[in-house]
């Protein structure tokens, strides 16, 4: 193919200008045919220009990037999500995005993402099943992406035993006895996971998967997981935990 025609969607002008500069300088196979600062504007530009590729910011005022995709019956373009919040990474993968880039954009990662997009466009065509995947995934967060070396490890939510705070880091324990040390505070995972009453903060240093609990001892003030892993329950979290676990 000749040029990859692309549309950039981001509510920040500086972010759009920076991405255009990087593409012009390092990804000359990409031609930016249009840009948009919000979802409604982006829908019009995408329908008008019919791009091969859309660089899509997730967090925007009023409507986010995932809501943009719901405006299309069929997704006939490839997607590279761009955002400052990597808690959205797994959702990007779930809608079959080509790739996921964090701000500030790393040049080598951008080049790699464009290369993957070009290969998919030329060899695999477009997928029209993305919207159905998105809609089903929105019902419940099923997996998360954990930064691992230079990539992401994709972890099933149900496989997480517990998460331990370690100063500015979190240690994620998996039921296959693996663990991942992530440069994020425990509060980050509390916000991400403790929303559907399947995980609970039980201590200032611990989040636990309620489905993985084998026994709760009020006397010892601790829970024992199915793997015999023991986690303390602190007084400040005890009442909320019991409401969830004993209901």
Short mmCIF file of C-alpha atoms in Angstrom, two decimals:
data_model
loop_
_atom_site.label_atom_id
_atom_site.label_comp_id
_atom_site.label_asym_id
_atom_site.label_seq_id
_atom_site.Cartn_x
_atom_site.Cartn_y
_atom_site.Cartn_z
CA UNK A 1 0.00 0.00 0.00
CA UNK A 2 1.07 3.64 -0.27
CA UNK A 3 0.46 5.87 2.74
CA UNK A 4 -1.41 4.86 5.88
CA UNK A 5 -4.09 7.52 6.23
CA UNK A 6 -4.64 8.41 9.85
CA UNK A 7 -6.88 10.54 12.05
CA UNK A 8 -5.69 11.82 15.42
CA UNK A 9 -8.29 12.22 18.17
CA UNK A 10 -7.18 14.05 21.33
CA UNK A 11 -8.73 16.95 23.24
CA UNK A 12 -5.28 18.49 23.88
CA UNK A 13 -3.89 20.57 21.02
CA UNK A 14 -0.30 20.13 22.20
CA UNK A 15 -0.74 16.36 22.24
CA UNK A 16 -2.06 16.35 18.66
CA UNK A 17 0.75 18.61 17.48
CA UNK A 18 3.38 16.47 19.21
CA UNK A 19 2.03 13.25 17.69
CA UNK A 20 1.92 14.80 14.21
CA UNK A 21 5.53 15.90 14.62
CA UNK A 22 6.65 12.43 15.71
CA UNK A 23 4.78 10.77 12.84
CA UNK A 24 6.23 13.17 10.27
CA UNK A 25 9.73 12.71 11.64
CA UNK A 26 9.82 8.99 12.39
CA UNK A 27 6.86 7.29 10.71
CA UNK A 28 6.81 8.68 7.20
CA UNK A 29 4.53 5.89 6.00
CA UNK A 30 1.70 7.61 7.93
CA UNK A 31 -0.23 10.55 6.49
CA UNK A 32 -2.38 12.48 8.97
CA UNK A 33 -5.48 13.40 6.99
CA UNK A 34 -7.48 14.92 9.83
CA UNK A 35 -7.67 15.50 13.57
CA UNK A 36 -10.39 16.04 16.14
CA UNK A 37 -10.59 17.37 19.68
CA UNK A 38 -13.71 15.53 20.84
CA UNK A 39 -15.79 12.45 20.10
CA UNK A 40 -18.56 14.11 18.07
CA UNK A 41 -16.04 15.87 15.87
CA UNK A 42 -14.02 12.68 15.50
CA UNK A 43 -17.01 10.65 14.33
CA UNK A 44 -17.61 13.15 11.52
CA UNK A 45 -13.96 13.19 10.49
CA UNK A 46 -13.64 9.40 10.51
CA UNK A 47 -16.79 8.94 8.43
CA UNK A 48 -15.65 11.65 6.03
CA UNK A 49 -12.03 10.55 5.57
CA UNK A 50 -12.37 6.78 6.04
CA UNK A 51 -8.86 6.40 7.52
CA UNK A 52 -6.88 3.19 7.79
CA UNK A 53 -5.76 4.09 11.30
CA UNK A 54 -7.06 6.15 14.22
CA UNK A 55 -4.84 7.38 17.04
CA UNK A 56 -7.40 7.62 19.82
CA UNK A 57 -7.06 9.28 23.20
CA UNK A 58 -9.21 7.65 25.87
CA UNK A 59 -9.87 10.36 28.44
CA UNK A 60 -11.70 13.29 26.84
CA UNK A 61 -14.43 15.64 28.13
CA UNK A 62 -18.06 14.49 27.90
CA UNK A 63 -17.33 11.29 25.92
CA UNK A 64 -14.28 9.03 26.03
CA UNK A 65 -12.52 7.06 23.33
CA UNK A 66 -14.48 3.87 23.96
CA UNK A 67 -17.75 5.76 23.52
CA UNK A 68 -16.51 6.97 20.14
CA UNK A 69 -16.34 3.39 18.92
CA UNK A 70 -19.96 2.84 19.89
CA UNK A 71 -20.93 5.40 17.26
CA UNK A 72 -19.98 2.93 14.50
CA UNK A 73 -21.91 -0.16 13.48
CA UNK A 74 -18.71 -1.60 12.00
CA UNK A 75 -15.14 -0.71 12.89
CA UNK A 76 -13.34 -0.56 9.55
CA UNK A 77 -10.17 1.08 10.82
CA UNK A 78 -7.33 0.04 13.08
CA UNK A 79 -6.92 1.65 16.49
CA UNK A 80 -3.92 2.76 18.52
CA UNK A 81 -5.02 4.06 21.91
CA UNK A 82 -3.01 6.88 23.45
CA UNK A 83 -3.46 7.97 27.04
CA UNK A 84 -1.69 8.91 30.23
CA UNK A 85 -3.63 6.31 32.26
CA UNK A 86 -2.46 2.73 31.79
CA UNK A 87 -5.37 1.38 33.89
CA UNK A 88 -7.18 1.47 30.54
CA UNK A 89 -4.62 -0.73 28.81
CA UNK A 90 -6.56 -3.95 29.00
CA UNK A 91 -9.72 -2.36 27.64
CA UNK A 92 -7.67 -1.22 24.66
CA UNK A 93 -6.58 -4.80 24.04
CA UNK A 94 -10.13 -6.07 24.52
CA UNK A 95 -11.41 -3.96 21.62
CA UNK A 96 -8.67 -5.41 19.42
CA UNK A 97 -6.62 -2.26 19.25
CA UNK A 98 -3.37 -2.65 17.38
CA UNK A 99 -1.46 -1.21 20.29
CA UNK A 100 -1.52 1.01 23.33
CA UNK A 101 0.81 3.95 23.89
CA UNK A 102 1.36 5.88 27.11
CA UNK A 103 1.97 9.62 27.22
CA UNK A 104 4.58 10.93 26.87
CA UNK A 105 4.96 8.90 23.70
CA UNK A 106 8.15 6.91 23.33
CA UNK A 107 9.49 7.15 19.78
CA UNK A 108 10.54 3.52 19.51
CA UNK A 109 7.18 2.32 20.82
CA UNK A 110 5.40 4.56 18.32
CA UNK A 111 7.46 3.18 15.44
CA UNK A 112 6.74 -0.36 16.60
CA UNK A 113 3.00 0.36 16.86
CA UNK A 114 2.84 1.85 13.37
CA UNK A 115 4.73 -1.15 12.01
CA UNK A 116 2.18 -3.50 13.59
CA UNK A 117 -0.69 -1.42 12.22
CA UNK A 118 0.77 -1.46 8.71
CA UNK A 119 1.19 -5.24 8.82
CA UNK A 120 -2.39 -5.75 9.99
CA UNK A 121 -3.83 -3.40 7.39
CA UNK A 122 -1.92 -5.07 4.57
CA UNK A 123 -2.26 -8.69 5.60
CA UNK A 124 -5.21 -9.22 7.88
CA UNK A 125 -7.75 -6.61 6.92
CA UNK A 126 -10.13 -5.08 9.42
CA UNK A 127 -12.14 -6.68 12.19
CA UNK A 128 -15.83 -5.89 12.47
CA UNK A 129 -16.26 -7.72 15.77
CA UNK A 130 -14.56 -5.09 17.92
CA UNK A 131 -17.75 -3.42 19.09
CA UNK A 132 -19.27 -6.64 20.38
CA UNK A 133 -16.08 -7.38 22.28
CA UNK A 134 -16.13 -3.89 23.75
CA UNK A 135 -19.76 -4.12 24.84
CA UNK A 136 -19.26 -7.48 26.53
CA UNK A 137 -16.09 -6.37 28.28
CA UNK A 138 -17.72 -3.23 29.64
CA UNK A 139 -20.01 -5.35 31.78
CA UNK A 140 -17.12 -6.51 33.90
CA UNK A 141 -13.39 -6.00 33.94
CA UNK A 142 -12.06 -9.47 33.10
CA UNK A 143 -8.34 -8.92 32.75
CA UNK A 144 -5.76 -6.27 33.52
CA UNK A 145 -2.49 -5.37 31.90
CA UNK A 146 0.50 -5.25 34.23
CA UNK A 147 3.68 -3.48 33.08
CA UNK A 148 6.29 -6.22 32.79
CA UNK A 149 9.79 -5.44 31.52
CA UNK A 150 9.15 -3.58 28.24
CA UNK A 151 5.70 -5.07 27.63
CA UNK A 152 2.49 -5.91 29.46
CA UNK A 153 1.59 -9.16 31.18
CA UNK A 154 -2.11 -9.91 30.69
CA UNK A 155 -3.59 -11.25 33.93
CA UNK A 156 -7.03 -12.75 34.44
CA UNK A 157 -8.75 -10.95 37.31
CA UNK A 158 -9.96 -14.25 38.77
CA UNK A 159 -6.37 -15.50 39.02
CA UNK A 160 -5.28 -12.73 41.37
CA UNK A 161 -5.01 -13.91 44.97
CA UNK A 162 -4.14 -10.67 46.64
CA UNK A 163 -2.12 -7.50 46.29
CA UNK A 164 0.37 -6.24 48.86
CA UNK A 165 1.61 -2.68 49.33
CA UNK A 166 5.36 -2.20 49.39
CA UNK A 167 5.95 1.52 49.84
CA UNK A 168 5.52 3.06 46.36
CA UNK A 169 5.11 -0.40 44.79
CA UNK A 170 2.49 -3.14 44.74
CA UNK A 171 3.14 -6.89 44.72
CA UNK A 172 0.48 -8.82 42.82
CA UNK A 173 0.23 -12.49 43.82
CA UNK A 174 -1.19 -14.92 41.23
CA UNK A 175 -2.67 -18.34 42.02
CA UNK A 176 -0.04 -20.07 39.88
CA UNK A 177 2.48 -18.86 42.51
CA UNK A 178 3.81 -16.11 40.29
CA UNK A 179 4.06 -12.56 41.54
CA UNK A 180 4.61 -9.21 39.86
CA UNK A 181 6.15 -6.12 41.40
CA UNK A 182 4.55 -3.02 39.88
CA UNK A 183 5.55 0.61 40.36
CA UNK A 184 2.09 1.67 41.50
CA UNK A 185 0.56 2.32 44.91
CA UNK A 186 -2.02 -0.05 46.36
CA UNK A 187 -4.64 2.72 46.06
CA UNK A 188 -4.35 2.45 42.29
CA UNK A 189 -5.48 -1.19 42.36
CA UNK A 190 -8.11 -0.43 44.97
CA UNK A 191 -9.68 2.06 42.56
CA UNK A 192 -9.39 -0.40 39.68
CA UNK A 193 -10.55 -3.62 41.34
CA UNK A 194 -12.61 -2.83 44.44
CA UNK A 195 -15.64 -1.62 42.52
CA UNK A 196 -17.69 -4.77 41.91
CA UNK A 197 -17.44 -6.19 45.45
CA UNK A 198 -15.19 -9.01 44.24
CA UNK A 199 -12.04 -7.53 45.77
CA UNK A 200 -11.76 -5.77 49.11
CA UNK A 201 -9.20 -3.63 50.88
CA UNK A 202 -8.74 -5.45 54.20
CA UNK A 203 -5.66 -3.70 55.52
CA UNK A 204 -3.64 -0.61 54.67
CA UNK A 205 -1.19 -3.02 53.04
CA UNK A 206 -3.53 -5.58 51.49
CA UNK A 207 -6.27 -6.09 48.89
CA UNK A 208 -7.76 -9.57 48.65
CA UNK A 209 -9.84 -11.46 46.07
CA UNK A 210 -12.94 -12.50 48.02
CA UNK A 211 -13.41 -15.59 45.84
CA UNK A 212 -9.99 -16.84 46.89
CA UNK A 213 -10.75 -16.82 50.63
CA UNK A 214 -11.02 -20.24 52.24
CA UNK A 215 -11.54 -19.19 55.86
CA UNK A 216 -12.08 -16.03 57.89
CA UNK A 217 -10.97 -16.04 61.54
CA UNK A 218 -12.46 -13.28 63.66
CA UNK A 219 -10.33 -14.38 66.60
CA UNK A 220 -7.04 -14.19 64.69
CA UNK A 221 -8.25 -11.22 62.64
CA UNK A 222 -7.08 -12.74 59.39
CA UNK A 223 -8.24 -14.57 56.29
CA UNK A 224 -6.71 -17.73 54.89
CA UNK A 225 -6.71 -18.08 51.14
CA UNK A 226 -7.18 -21.32 49.22
CA UNK A 227 -3.41 -21.50 48.88
CA UNK A 228 -2.99 -21.26 52.72
CA UNK A 229 -1.75 -17.70 52.27
CA UNK A 230 -2.74 -15.68 55.38
CA UNK A 231 -3.64 -11.99 55.29
CA UNK A 232 -4.37 -9.75 58.30
CA UNK A 233 -7.65 -7.86 58.67
CA UNK A 234 -7.26 -4.44 60.25
CA UNK A 235 -9.86 -2.84 62.49
CA UNK A 236 -10.50 0.07 60.11
CA UNK A 237 -11.43 -2.26 57.25
CA UNK A 238 -13.08 -5.06 59.24
CA UNK A 239 -16.68 -3.81 59.10
CA UNK A 240 -16.67 -3.22 55.35
CA UNK A 241 -14.99 -6.56 54.71
CA UNK A 242 -17.57 -8.45 56.76
CA UNK A 243 -20.41 -6.71 54.91
CA UNK A 244 -19.00 -8.01 51.64
CA UNK A 245 -17.78 -11.42 52.71
CA UNK A 246 -20.57 -12.45 55.04
CA UNK A 247 -23.52 -11.12 53.06
#
